Tab-separated table of C-alpha atoms and ligand atoms in Angstrom:
chain	number	residue	atom	x	y	z
A	477	UNK	CA	-16.765	-56.787	-3.298
A	478	UNK	CA	-14.792	-53.576	-2.596
A	479	UNK	CA	-12.946	-53.616	0.749
A	480	UNK	CA	-13.237	-50.654	3.151
A	481	UNK	CA	-10.468	-48.097	2.611
A	482	UNK	CA	-7.347	-48.722	4.676
A	483	UNK	CA	-6.459	-45.827	6.979
A	484	UNK	CA	-3.294	-43.773	6.486
A	485	UNK	CA	-2.254	-44.570	10.080
A	486	UNK	CA	-1.354	-48.077	8.955
A	487	UNK	CA	1.265	-46.608	6.585
A	488	UNK	CA	2.854	-43.734	8.480
A	489	UNK	CA	5.361	-45.946	10.357
A	490	UNK	CA	6.616	-47.804	7.272
A	491	UNK	CA	10.196	-47.292	6.146
A	492	UNK	CA	10.848	-45.610	2.793
A	493	UNK	CA	12.485	-48.837	1.565
A	494	UNK	CA	9.400	-50.910	2.313
A	495	UNK	CA	7.210	-48.275	0.684
A	496	UNK	CA	9.357	-48.332	-2.453
A	497	UNK	CA	8.972	-52.083	-2.910
A	498	UNK	CA	5.220	-51.995	-2.290
A	499	UNK	CA	4.689	-48.904	-4.509
A	500	UNK	CA	6.359	-50.773	-7.377
A	501	UNK	CA	4.115	-53.795	-6.823
A	502	UNK	CA	0.947	-51.666	-6.650
A	503	UNK	CA	1.936	-49.768	-9.803
A	504	UNK	CA	2.497	-53.073	-11.609
A	505	UNK	CA	-0.939	-54.294	-10.486
A	506	UNK	CA	-2.639	-51.111	-11.712
A	507	UNK	CA	-0.755	-51.038	-15.022
A	508	UNK	CA	-2.111	-48.633	-17.659
A	509	UNK	CA	-5.067	-47.659	-15.497
A	510	UNK	CA	-2.730	-45.368	-13.543
A	511	UNK	CA	-0.410	-42.494	-14.322
A	512	UNK	CA	1.730	-40.750	-11.699
A	513	UNK	CA	2.729	-37.166	-12.483
A	514	UNK	CA	5.636	-35.760	-10.473
A	515	UNK	CA	6.625	-32.119	-10.134
A	516	UNK	CA	10.362	-31.371	-10.064
A	517	UNK	CA	10.171	-30.162	-6.450
A	518	UNK	CA	9.108	-33.560	-5.151
A	519	UNK	CA	11.485	-35.317	-2.803
A	520	UNK	CA	13.558	-38.038	-4.457
A	521	UNK	CA	11.808	-40.978	-2.726
A	522	UNK	CA	8.561	-39.904	-4.399
A	523	UNK	CA	9.964	-38.467	-7.624
A	524	UNK	CA	11.441	-41.826	-8.690
A	525	UNK	CA	7.915	-43.258	-9.017
A	526	UNK	CA	6.669	-40.600	-11.444
A	527	UNK	CA	5.720	-41.815	-14.936
A	528	UNK	CA	6.010	-38.244	-16.192
A	529	UNK	CA	7.963	-35.482	-14.478
A	530	UNK	CA	7.887	-31.841	-15.420
A	531	UNK	CA	7.022	-28.241	-14.708
A	532	UNK	CA	3.443	-27.039	-14.351
A	533	UNK	CA	2.887	-26.600	-18.083
A	534	UNK	CA	4.280	-29.971	-19.095
A	535	UNK	CA	2.315	-31.765	-16.377
A	536	UNK	CA	-0.924	-29.940	-17.301
A	537	UNK	CA	-0.514	-31.206	-20.850
A	538	UNK	CA	0.287	-34.703	-19.588
A	539	UNK	CA	-2.909	-34.674	-17.513
A	540	UNK	CA	-4.948	-33.456	-20.497
A	541	UNK	CA	-3.461	-36.131	-22.792
A	542	UNK	CA	-3.588	-39.044	-20.350
A	543	UNK	CA	-5.832	-42.037	-21.033
A	544	UNK	CA	-5.382	-43.501	-17.528
A	545	UNK	CA	-8.380	-43.983	-15.224
A	546	UNK	CA	-6.435	-42.607	-12.266
A	547	UNK	CA	-4.089	-39.609	-12.292
A	548	UNK	CA	-2.064	-39.298	-9.100
A	549	UNK	CA	-0.466	-35.872	-8.899
A	550	UNK	CA	2.673	-35.810	-6.781
A	551	UNK	CA	2.721	-32.059	-6.420
A	552	UNK	CA	0.442	-29.541	-4.750
A	553	UNK	CA	-3.308	-28.982	-4.635
A	554	UNK	CA	-3.731	-26.556	-7.549
A	555	UNK	CA	-1.875	-28.972	-9.828
A	556	UNK	CA	-4.259	-31.837	-9.023
A	557	UNK	CA	-7.174	-29.448	-9.621
A	558	UNK	CA	-5.798	-28.671	-13.081
A	559	UNK	CA	-5.480	-32.412	-13.756
A	560	UNK	CA	-9.116	-32.871	-12.765
A	561	UNK	CA	-10.308	-29.951	-14.900
A	562	UNK	CA	-8.385	-30.985	-18.018
A	563	UNK	CA	-9.022	-34.728	-17.845
A	564	UNK	CA	-12.191	-36.486	-19.010
A	565	UNK	CA	-15.087	-36.609	-16.500
A	566	UNK	CA	-14.686	-40.335	-15.833
A	567	UNK	CA	-10.985	-39.981	-14.973
A	568	UNK	CA	-10.064	-39.532	-11.328
A	569	UNK	CA	-7.449	-36.979	-10.188
A	570	UNK	CA	-5.820	-37.601	-6.834
A	571	UNK	CA	-3.371	-35.905	-4.460
A	572	UNK	CA	-1.482	-38.122	-1.981
A	573	UNK	CA	-1.765	-35.612	0.902
A	574	UNK	CA	-4.623	-33.102	0.900
A	575	UNK	CA	-2.613	-30.696	3.038
A	576	UNK	CA	-0.094	-30.202	0.202
A	577	UNK	CA	-1.178	-26.696	-0.779
A	578	UNK	CA	0.767	-23.704	-2.098
A	579	UNK	CA	1.200	-20.737	0.229
A	580	UNK	CA	1.453	-18.381	-2.743
A	581	UNK	CA	-1.786	-19.678	-4.251
A	582	UNK	CA	-3.462	-19.014	-0.899
A	583	UNK	CA	-2.516	-15.320	-1.091
A	584	UNK	CA	-5.345	-14.700	-3.553
A	585	UNK	CA	-8.935	-15.750	-3.110
A	586	UNK	CA	-12.136	-15.117	-5.020
A	587	UNK	CA	-13.568	-12.636	-2.511
A	588	UNK	CA	-10.487	-10.441	-2.681
A	589	UNK	CA	-10.100	-10.681	-6.451
A	590	UNK	CA	-13.781	-9.841	-6.997
A	591	UNK	CA	-13.433	-6.900	-4.633
A	592	UNK	CA	-10.405	-5.684	-6.586
A	593	UNK	CA	-12.372	-6.007	-9.828
A	594	UNK	CA	-15.259	-3.958	-8.395
A	595	UNK	CA	-12.902	-1.307	-7.082
A	596	UNK	CA	-11.129	-1.061	-10.432
A	597	UNK	CA	-14.601	-0.712	-11.979
A	598	UNK	CA	-14.995	2.568	-10.114
A	599	UNK	CA	-12.068	3.927	-12.124
A	600	UNK	CA	-12.577	2.258	-15.544
A	601	UNK	CA	-14.535	-0.653	-17.011
A	602	UNK	CA	-12.296	-3.669	-16.301
A	603	UNK	CA	-14.146	-5.944	-18.732
A	604	UNK	CA	-13.171	-3.535	-21.479
A	605	UNK	CA	-9.703	-2.452	-20.343
A	606	UNK	CA	-8.196	-5.149	-18.076
A	607	UNK	CA	-7.339	-8.792	-18.809
A	608	UNK	CA	-7.218	-10.878	-15.632
A	609	UNK	CA	-4.274	-13.281	-15.790
A	610	UNK	CA	-3.831	-15.878	-13.119
A	611	UNK	CA	-0.645	-17.807	-12.572
A	612	UNK	CA	-1.464	-21.520	-12.620
A	613	UNK	CA	-0.505	-21.473	-8.915
A	614	UNK	CA	-4.036	-20.478	-7.911
A	615	UNK	CA	-7.310	-22.068	-6.864
A	616	UNK	CA	-9.764	-23.308	-9.500
A	617	UNK	CA	-12.334	-20.581	-8.712
A	618	UNK	CA	-9.760	-17.924	-9.662
A	619	UNK	CA	-9.133	-19.665	-12.967
A	620	UNK	CA	-12.922	-19.663	-13.395
A	621	UNK	CA	-12.946	-15.907	-12.664
A	622	UNK	CA	-10.452	-15.437	-15.497
A	623	UNK	CA	-12.529	-17.693	-17.722
A	624	UNK	CA	-15.664	-15.579	-17.333
A	625	UNK	CA	-13.891	-12.213	-17.635
A	626	UNK	CA	-12.065	-12.954	-20.900
A	627	UNK	CA	-8.871	-13.793	-19.026
A	628	UNK	CA	-6.372	-16.587	-19.096
A	629	UNK	CA	-3.968	-18.761	-17.078
A	630	UNK	CA	-0.177	-18.690	-17.412
A	631	UNK	CA	2.718	-20.742	-16.148
A	632	UNK	CA	6.317	-19.724	-15.606
A	633	UNK	CA	7.147	-21.195	-19.040
A	634	UNK	CA	4.628	-19.333	-21.149
A	635	UNK	CA	4.110	-16.122	-19.144
A	636	UNK	CA	5.500	-13.856	-21.867
A	637	UNK	CA	3.292	-15.312	-24.635
A	638	UNK	CA	0.284	-15.045	-22.325
A	639	UNK	CA	1.002	-11.385	-21.518
A	640	UNK	CA	1.384	-10.676	-25.241
A	641	UNK	CA	-1.967	-12.360	-25.915
A	642	UNK	CA	-3.554	-10.329	-23.120
A	643	UNK	CA	-2.153	-6.948	-24.199
A	644	UNK	CA	-3.355	-7.634	-27.741
A	645	UNK	CA	-6.911	-7.626	-26.309
A	646	UNK	CA	-6.968	-5.037	-23.527
A	647	UNK	CA	-4.413	-2.433	-22.508
A	648	UNK	CA	-4.019	-3.466	-18.859
A	649	UNK	CA	-3.455	-6.711	-16.959
A	650	UNK	CA	-4.478	-7.646	-13.438
A	651	UNK	CA	-1.920	-10.343	-12.626
A	652	UNK	CA	-2.323	-12.638	-9.604
A	653	UNK	CA	-1.190	-14.044	-7.265
A	654	UNK	CA	2.585	-13.749	-7.871
A	655	UNK	CA	3.843	-10.196	-8.226
A	656	UNK	CA	7.349	-11.407	-9.108
A	657	UNK	CA	6.445	-13.544	-12.120
A	658	UNK	CA	4.275	-10.672	-13.373
A	659	UNK	CA	6.975	-8.032	-12.848
A	660	UNK	CA	9.865	-10.109	-14.210
A	661	UNK	CA	7.936	-11.091	-17.322
A	662	UNK	CA	6.633	-7.601	-18.058
A	663	UNK	CA	10.096	-6.098	-17.506
A	664	UNK	CA	11.548	-8.577	-19.999
A	665	UNK	CA	8.964	-7.345	-22.507
A	666	UNK	CA	10.203	-3.773	-22.072
A	667	UNK	CA	7.463	-2.510	-19.754
A	668	UNK	CA	9.036	-0.100	-17.285
A	669	UNK	CA	8.656	-0.476	-13.520
A	670	UNK	CA	6.862	2.909	-13.531
A	671	UNK	CA	4.044	1.303	-15.498
A	672	UNK	CA	3.554	-1.398	-12.855
A	673	UNK	CA	1.745	-1.015	-9.550
A	674	UNK	CA	1.321	-3.437	-6.667
A	675	UNK	CA	-2.217	-4.192	-5.541
A	676	UNK	CA	-2.192	-4.598	-1.756
A	677	UNK	CA	-5.230	-6.828	-1.286
A	678	UNK	CA	-5.605	-5.797	2.357
A	679	UNK	CA	-6.107	-2.108	1.471
A	680	UNK	CA	-9.100	-0.374	-0.104
A	681	UNK	CA	-8.374	0.179	-3.816
A	682	UNK	CA	-5.255	-1.938	-3.344
A	683	UNK	CA	-3.658	1.009	-1.533
A	684	UNK	CA	-3.515	2.877	-4.869
A	685	UNK	CA	-4.877	6.201	-6.062
A	686	UNK	CA	-7.331	6.287	-8.952
A	687	UNK	CA	-4.657	7.937	-11.035
A	688	UNK	CA	-2.181	5.150	-10.326
A	689	UNK	CA	-4.778	2.570	-11.415
A	690	UNK	CA	-5.604	4.595	-14.546
A	691	UNK	CA	-1.921	4.925	-15.532
A	692	UNK	CA	-0.774	1.358	-14.816
A	693	UNK	CA	-0.260	-1.262	-17.500
A	694	UNK	CA	0.393	-4.065	-15.017
A	695	UNK	CA	-1.510	-4.322	-11.738
A	696	UNK	CA	0.453	-6.867	-9.722
A	697	UNK	CA	-1.178	-8.738	-6.860
A	698	UNK	CA	0.942	-8.530	-3.728
A	699	UNK	CA	1.580	-12.279	-3.539
A	700	UNK	CA	4.904	-14.085	-3.462
A	701	UNK	CA	6.464	-17.483	-2.966
A	702	UNK	CA	7.949	-17.929	0.477
A	703	UNK	CA	10.638	-20.224	-0.942
A	704	UNK	CA	11.788	-17.990	-3.805
A	705	UNK	CA	11.730	-14.801	-1.759
A	706	UNK	CA	14.611	-16.253	0.288
A	707	UNK	CA	17.056	-15.668	-2.581
A	708	UNK	CA	18.811	-12.298	-2.297
A	709	UNK	CA	21.178	-10.234	-4.470
A	710	UNK	CA	23.874	-10.513	-1.786
A	711	UNK	CA	23.869	-14.319	-2.178
A	712	UNK	CA	24.774	-13.852	-5.840
A	713	UNK	CA	27.383	-11.173	-5.032
A	714	UNK	CA	29.059	-13.379	-2.438
A	715	UNK	CA	29.153	-16.388	-4.728
A	716	UNK	CA	30.428	-14.405	-7.712
A	717	UNK	CA	33.209	-12.946	-5.561
A	718	UNK	CA	34.403	-16.513	-4.852
A	719	UNK	CA	33.742	-17.950	-8.318
A	720	UNK	CA	33.627	-15.181	-10.962
A	721	UNK	CA	32.976	-17.728	-13.727
A	722	UNK	CA	29.750	-19.009	-12.111
A	723	UNK	CA	26.553	-19.011	-14.177
A	724	UNK	CA	23.495	-17.862	-12.243
A	725	UNK	CA	20.041	-19.221	-13.086
A	726	UNK	CA	16.801	-18.364	-11.287
A	727	UNK	CA	13.119	-19.137	-11.349
A	728	UNK	CA	10.971	-16.067	-12.216
A	729	UNK	CA	9.233	-16.318	-8.830
A	730	UNK	CA	12.465	-14.852	-7.410
A	731	UNK	CA	12.598	-11.081	-6.930
A	732	UNK	CA	13.192	-8.596	-9.747
A	733	UNK	CA	16.648	-7.775	-8.334
A	734	UNK	CA	17.699	-11.439	-8.239
A	735	UNK	CA	16.363	-12.079	-11.743
A	736	UNK	CA	18.112	-8.969	-13.093
A	737	UNK	CA	21.409	-10.263	-11.681
A	738	UNK	CA	20.901	-13.770	-13.064
A	739	UNK	CA	22.377	-14.946	-16.360
A	740	UNK	CA	19.280	-17.029	-17.092
A	741	UNK	CA	15.690	-16.945	-15.810
A	742	UNK	CA	13.062	-19.602	-16.438
A	743	UNK	CA	10.782	-22.386	-15.252
A	744	UNK	CA	11.938	-25.535	-13.514
A	745	UNK	CA	11.993	-27.403	-16.833
A	746	UNK	CA	14.047	-24.583	-18.399
A	747	UNK	CA	16.511	-24.668	-15.506
A	748	UNK	CA	16.936	-28.434	-15.876
A	749	UNK	CA	17.486	-28.235	-19.635
A	750	UNK	CA	19.869	-25.277	-19.409
A	751	UNK	CA	22.070	-26.994	-16.822
A	752	UNK	CA	21.959	-30.268	-18.797
A	753	UNK	CA	22.986	-28.514	-22.025
A	754	UNK	CA	25.906	-26.619	-20.458
A	755	UNK	CA	29.524	-27.543	-21.084
A	756	UNK	CA	31.288	-30.006	-18.758
A	757	UNK	CA	32.962	-28.199	-15.882
A	758	UNK	CA	30.333	-25.428	-15.645
A	759	UNK	CA	29.581	-24.122	-12.165
A	760	UNK	CA	25.977	-23.142	-11.499
A	761	UNK	CA	24.265	-21.103	-8.801
A	762	UNK	CA	20.562	-21.908	-8.866
A	763	UNK	CA	17.695	-19.909	-7.344
A	764	UNK	CA	14.919	-22.439	-7.026
A	765	UNK	CA	13.657	-25.122	-4.672
A	766	UNK	CA	16.211	-27.282	-2.856
A	767	UNK	CA	15.043	-30.766	-3.912
A	768	UNK	CA	15.438	-29.844	-7.560
A	769	UNK	CA	18.843	-28.229	-7.047
A	770	UNK	CA	20.115	-31.246	-5.112
A	771	UNK	CA	18.882	-33.594	-7.857
A	772	UNK	CA	20.588	-31.481	-10.522
A	773	UNK	CA	23.860	-31.608	-8.633
A	774	UNK	CA	23.658	-35.407	-8.289
A	775	UNK	CA	22.763	-35.844	-11.971
A	776	UNK	CA	25.603	-33.705	-13.291
A	777	UNK	CA	28.491	-34.111	-10.880
A	778	UNK	CA	30.013	-36.920	-12.999
A	779	UNK	CA	30.342	-34.362	-15.840
A	780	UNK	CA	32.337	-32.208	-13.462
A	781	UNK	CA	29.496	-29.658	-13.276
A	782	UNK	CA	28.803	-28.272	-9.841
A	783	UNK	CA	25.315	-27.065	-9.029
A	784	UNK	CA	24.925	-24.895	-5.931
A	785	UNK	CA	21.841	-23.737	-4.079
A	786	UNK	CA	21.571	-19.936	-3.980
A	787	UNK	CA	20.561	-19.419	-0.374
A	788	UNK	CA	22.888	-20.179	2.558
A	789	UNK	CA	19.838	-21.354	4.539
A	790	UNK	CA	17.884	-24.478	3.687
A	791	UNK	CA	14.592	-23.539	2.051
A	792	UNK	CA	12.415	-26.235	0.644
A	793	UNK	CA	8.825	-26.064	-0.419
A	794	UNK	CA	7.385	-27.507	2.784
A	795	UNK	CA	4.017	-28.234	1.188
A	796	UNK	CA	5.520	-30.154	-1.734
A	797	UNK	CA	7.408	-32.109	0.944
A	798	UNK	CA	4.148	-33.302	2.505
A	799	UNK	CA	3.781	-35.807	-0.307
A	800	UNK	CA	5.772	-38.733	1.027
A	801	UNK	CA	6.154	-42.398	-0.014
A	802	UNK	CA	3.832	-43.446	2.822
A	803	UNK	CA	0.910	-41.371	1.479
A	804	UNK	CA	1.617	-42.464	-2.078
A	805	UNK	CA	1.612	-46.126	-1.061
A	806	UNK	CA	-1.589	-45.639	0.951
A	807	UNK	CA	-3.293	-44.229	-2.120
A	808	UNK	CA	-1.980	-46.914	-4.468
A	809	UNK	CA	-2.825	-49.922	-2.312
A	810	UNK	CA	-6.302	-48.539	-1.764
A	811	UNK	CA	-6.694	-48.205	-5.525
A	812	UNK	CA	-5.619	-51.824	-5.968
A	813	UNK	CA	-8.432	-52.706	-3.524
A	814	UNK	CA	-10.883	-50.571	-5.505
A	815	UNK	CA	-10.941	-47.591	-3.127
A	816	UNK	CA	-10.273	-44.016	-4.206
A	817	UNK	CA	-8.811	-41.916	-1.399
A	818	UNK	CA	-7.992	-38.190	-1.641
A	819	UNK	CA	-9.764	-37.562	-4.915
A	820	UNK	CA	-9.601	-33.938	-6.119
A	821	UNK	CA	-12.861	-32.964	-7.701
A	822	UNK	CA	-13.523	-29.395	-8.831
A	823	UNK	CA	-17.237	-28.476	-8.838
A	824	UNK	CA	-18.603	-28.317	-12.404
A	825	UNK	CA	-19.613	-24.657	-12.003
A	826	UNK	CA	-15.943	-23.683	-11.489
A	827	UNK	CA	-14.450	-26.394	-13.689
A	828	UNK	CA	-16.228	-25.271	-16.885
A	829	UNK	CA	-15.088	-21.648	-16.676
A	830	UNK	CA	-11.631	-22.596	-15.385
A	831	UNK	CA	-11.269	-24.950	-18.368
A	832	UNK	CA	-12.002	-22.033	-20.708
A	833	UNK	CA	-9.113	-20.067	-19.198
A	834	UNK	CA	-6.781	-23.091	-19.245
A	835	UNK	CA	-7.671	-23.996	-22.819
A	836	UNK	CA	-6.988	-20.444	-23.977
A	837	UNK	CA	-3.523	-20.918	-22.476
A	838	UNK	CA	-2.940	-24.364	-23.994
A	839	UNK	CA	-3.988	-23.071	-27.412
A	840	UNK	CA	-1.194	-20.486	-27.238
A	841	UNK	CA	1.522	-22.692	-25.886
B	139	13P	P1	7.196	-24.485	-12.631
B	139	13P	O1	5.990	-24.412	-13.508
B	139	13P	O2	8.346	-23.706	-13.148
B	139	13P	O3	7.562	-25.903	-12.353
B	139	13P	O4	6.857	-23.773	-11.262
B	139	13P	C1	5.907	-24.236	-10.366
B	139	13P	C2	6.121	-23.720	-9.021
B	139	13P	O5	5.314	-23.844	-8.147
B	139	13P	C3	7.363	-23.022	-8.766
B	139	13P	O6	7.388	-22.608	-7.453
B	140	SF4	FE1	3.923	-22.671	-4.119
B	140	SF4	FE2	6.360	-21.626	-3.772
B	140	SF4	FE3	5.907	-24.193	-3.209
B	140	SF4	FE4	5.943	-23.345	-5.758
B	140	SF4	S1	7.667	-23.370	-4.316
B	140	SF4	S2	4.443	-24.739	-4.834
B	140	SF4	S3	5.017	-21.318	-5.509
B	140	SF4	S4	5.006	-22.397	-2.157
């Protein structure tokens, strides 16, 4: 007989050390029936329990390829949704804390995107001229929107290939929710800033004239990541003045100015690999989330590499941080008892169309 689910309150006071020991025991009891996916921004006490760690693209593929009955996603809500959409129907995707969202993903919603689409339709036929591209950091119904309008999903790793795919089909892109990833990627492809406009989702027609919409190649949603917008050109200037030899590497969610000043720009996985492959003694200034930068420093300090965080103020992804060992243990021990808590289940109506958009992406890269 299945026991009643144990409440989270019984776990919140436990020490991290006790959680670690019990998480290991629960994982051993669940064996191959479980896989834990961990995003690079997870705090160390959680990250150590991941069976697979990676950026959004790598973890999406891991979810799609997994044979486990239960997929626990130590990350944020949209990531667990992707795991649910790409896994088989009988597999269960789970998120340790349901309040672990993404503030950038929340900057776009279906009502506003559909309104934008209708407003663009008063200037030109979007289904003929505009490919909707959503960053994977978005809700499942926005991926479904892209699925039904011939659009696609991208991650920070494959954004350029996805934009190339999109421009091969239609001459314009509506890119949401992150303006910075859209701008940085398009600029790298040689599209000038004059050919990009920002769609202010709180204004009629995005705050743009019909002519601006007609002339734009990239229509960039006015969303941003509150963590990555903290990195500023002056942080790089100040650091370079002290250490002229420093190598600067940033995530493409950082601003155009920061990315232009950086020596390297890429996803979390790219940042990790680039730092790992660098020569001993290299000094790095990194513009991405603090937990990852701290881990990189710890991993490479014995090679005499020093890895510094770009901002002078502490800026972590506070929603990623909501996943703690206590919630993970709560979920695992309930699973051992046969109870699923915090399942993420995308309604079939959204999941089917969202899968189309995700599979178009996975077929490219
Ligand atoms: P990555 O796909 O590069 O890991 O990025 C995910 C994310 O949310 C960065 O803020
Ligand atoms: Fe979202 Fe930014 Fe956190 Fe990434 S770092 S999950 S984009 S809020």
